[in-house]
Short mmCIF file of C-alpha atoms in Angstrom, two decimals:
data_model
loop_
_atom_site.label_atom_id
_atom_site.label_comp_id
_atom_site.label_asym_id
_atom_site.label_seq_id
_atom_site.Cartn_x
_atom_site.Cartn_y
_atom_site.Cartn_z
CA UNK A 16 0.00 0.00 0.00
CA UNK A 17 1.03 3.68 -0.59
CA UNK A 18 1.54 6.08 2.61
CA UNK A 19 -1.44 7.42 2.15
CA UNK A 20 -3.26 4.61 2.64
CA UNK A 21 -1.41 3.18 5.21
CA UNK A 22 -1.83 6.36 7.01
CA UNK A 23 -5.54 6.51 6.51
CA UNK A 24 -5.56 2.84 7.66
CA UNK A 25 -3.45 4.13 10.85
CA UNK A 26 -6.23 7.01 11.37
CA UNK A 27 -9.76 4.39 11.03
CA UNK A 28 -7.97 2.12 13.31
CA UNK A 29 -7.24 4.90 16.20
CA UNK A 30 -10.48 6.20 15.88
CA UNK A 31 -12.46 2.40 16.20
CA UNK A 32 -10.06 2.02 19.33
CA UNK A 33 -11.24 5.31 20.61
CA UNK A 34 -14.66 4.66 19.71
CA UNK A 35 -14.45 1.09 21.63
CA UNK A 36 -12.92 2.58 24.36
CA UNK A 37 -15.67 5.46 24.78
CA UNK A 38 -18.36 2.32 24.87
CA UNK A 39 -16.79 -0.22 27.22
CA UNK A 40 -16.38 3.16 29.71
CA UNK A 41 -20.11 3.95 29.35
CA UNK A 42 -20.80 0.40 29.71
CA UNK A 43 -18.80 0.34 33.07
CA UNK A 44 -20.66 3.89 34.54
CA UNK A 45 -24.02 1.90 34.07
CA UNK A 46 -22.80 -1.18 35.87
CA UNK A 47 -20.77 0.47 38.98
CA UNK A 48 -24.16 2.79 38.79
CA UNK A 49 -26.10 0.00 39.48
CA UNK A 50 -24.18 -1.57 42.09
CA UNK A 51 -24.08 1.82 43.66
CA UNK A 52 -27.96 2.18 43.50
CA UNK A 53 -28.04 -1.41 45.28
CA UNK A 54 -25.98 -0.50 47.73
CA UNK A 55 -27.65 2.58 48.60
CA UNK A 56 -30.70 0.84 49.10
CA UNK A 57 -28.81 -1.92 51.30
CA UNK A 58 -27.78 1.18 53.31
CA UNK A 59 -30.98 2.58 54.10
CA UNK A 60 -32.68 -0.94 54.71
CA UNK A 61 -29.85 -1.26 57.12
CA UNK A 62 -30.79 2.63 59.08
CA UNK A 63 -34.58 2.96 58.07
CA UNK A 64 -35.88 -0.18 56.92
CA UNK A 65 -36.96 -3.44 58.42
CA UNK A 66 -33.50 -4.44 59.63
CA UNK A 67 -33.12 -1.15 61.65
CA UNK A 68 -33.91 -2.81 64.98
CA UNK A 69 -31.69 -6.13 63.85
CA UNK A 70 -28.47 -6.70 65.38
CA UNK A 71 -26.68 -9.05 63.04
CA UNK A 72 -27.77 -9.46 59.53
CA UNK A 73 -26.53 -11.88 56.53
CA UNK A 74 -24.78 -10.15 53.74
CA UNK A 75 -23.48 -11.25 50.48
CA UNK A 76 -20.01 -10.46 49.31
CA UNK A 77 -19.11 -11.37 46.04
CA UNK A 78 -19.99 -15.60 46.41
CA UNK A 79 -19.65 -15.51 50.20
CA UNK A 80 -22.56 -15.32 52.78
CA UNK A 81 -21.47 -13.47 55.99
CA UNK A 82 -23.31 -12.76 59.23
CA UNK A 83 -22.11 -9.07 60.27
CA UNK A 84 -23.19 -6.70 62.59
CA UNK A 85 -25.00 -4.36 61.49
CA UNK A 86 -22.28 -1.33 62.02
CA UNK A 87 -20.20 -3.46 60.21
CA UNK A 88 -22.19 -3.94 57.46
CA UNK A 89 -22.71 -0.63 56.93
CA UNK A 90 -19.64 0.22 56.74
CA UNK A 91 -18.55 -1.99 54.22
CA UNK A 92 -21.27 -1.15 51.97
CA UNK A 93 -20.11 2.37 52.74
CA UNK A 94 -16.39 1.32 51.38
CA UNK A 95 -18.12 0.40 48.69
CA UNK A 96 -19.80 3.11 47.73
CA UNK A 97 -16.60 5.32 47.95
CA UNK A 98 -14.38 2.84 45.62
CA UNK A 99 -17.70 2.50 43.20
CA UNK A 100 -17.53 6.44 42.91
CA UNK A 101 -13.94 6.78 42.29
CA UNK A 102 -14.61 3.90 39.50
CA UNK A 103 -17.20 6.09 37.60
CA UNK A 104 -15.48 9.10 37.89
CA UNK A 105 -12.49 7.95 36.93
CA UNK A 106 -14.36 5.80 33.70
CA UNK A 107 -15.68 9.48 32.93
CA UNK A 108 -13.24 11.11 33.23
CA UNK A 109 -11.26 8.79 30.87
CA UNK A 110 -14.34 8.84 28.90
CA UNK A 111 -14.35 12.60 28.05
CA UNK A 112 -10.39 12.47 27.16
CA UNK A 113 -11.25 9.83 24.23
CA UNK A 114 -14.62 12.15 23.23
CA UNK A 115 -11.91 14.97 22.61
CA UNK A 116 -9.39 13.00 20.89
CA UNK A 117 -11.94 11.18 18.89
CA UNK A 118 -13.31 14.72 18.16
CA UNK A 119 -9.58 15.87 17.18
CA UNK A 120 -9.31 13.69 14.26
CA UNK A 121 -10.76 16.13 11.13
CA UNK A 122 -9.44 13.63 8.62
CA UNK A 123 -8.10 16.25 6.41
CA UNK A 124 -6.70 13.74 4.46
CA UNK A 125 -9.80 13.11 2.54
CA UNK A 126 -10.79 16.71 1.28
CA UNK A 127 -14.42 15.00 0.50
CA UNK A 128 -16.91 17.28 -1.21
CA UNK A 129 -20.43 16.56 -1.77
CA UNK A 130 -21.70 15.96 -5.47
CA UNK A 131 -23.68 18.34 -7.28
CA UNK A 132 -26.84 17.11 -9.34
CA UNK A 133 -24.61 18.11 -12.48
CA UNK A 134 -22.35 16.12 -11.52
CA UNK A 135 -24.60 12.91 -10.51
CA UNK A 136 -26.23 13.53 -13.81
CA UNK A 137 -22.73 13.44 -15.59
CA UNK A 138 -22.04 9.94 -14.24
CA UNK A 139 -25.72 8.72 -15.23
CA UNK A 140 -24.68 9.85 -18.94
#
């Protein structure tokens, strides 16, 4: 191939990794968003809900089962929430730098104009 191609090449395949990139982050906001909505919800179970007057209570951590007391629970779910928060802003953050560099690329190397009707009826000739 000529340089020009493999540089166009070079550009496409930055931009698809950029573009991949920019979806598995989004991807990861929803999920640690939904973990974080869960644990809020554990939280206020744990102060306002049914399990307010409960001493112990069974929690799940990743395939485990534990019995914890209920400070302790709530502290870990607090944890949690702190390291889920860091993970989303962080995948946002990371997020936004690819939406600008993706956005940098103005592929000059094209120089693409639209047709004209005289020149779509040219080619029909």
């Amino acid at each position: 191939m000529t340089e020009v191609a493999n540089e166009i090449e070079k550009v496409l395949a930055d931009r698809e990794r950029l573009a991949d990139e920019i979806l598995i982050n989004k991807q990861a906001v929803i999920d640690h968003d939904r973990k974080r909505n869960a644990n809020r919800e554990g939280v206020n179970q744990l102060t306002r809900g049914k399990l307010k007057n409960e001493k112990k209570v069974w929690m799940m951590t990743g395939d485990l089962f534990i019995k914890l007391p209920v400070k302790d629970a709530k502290d870990y779910i607090e944890k949690d929430q702190k390291v889920l928060t860091e993970k989303i802003d962080l995948s946002r953050k990371t997020m936004k730098e690819n939406v600008q560099k993706l956005e940098g690329y103005d592929m000059k190397g094209f120089d693409l104009k639209s047709i004209t009707s005289e020149d779509l009826y040219d080619i029909t000739k």
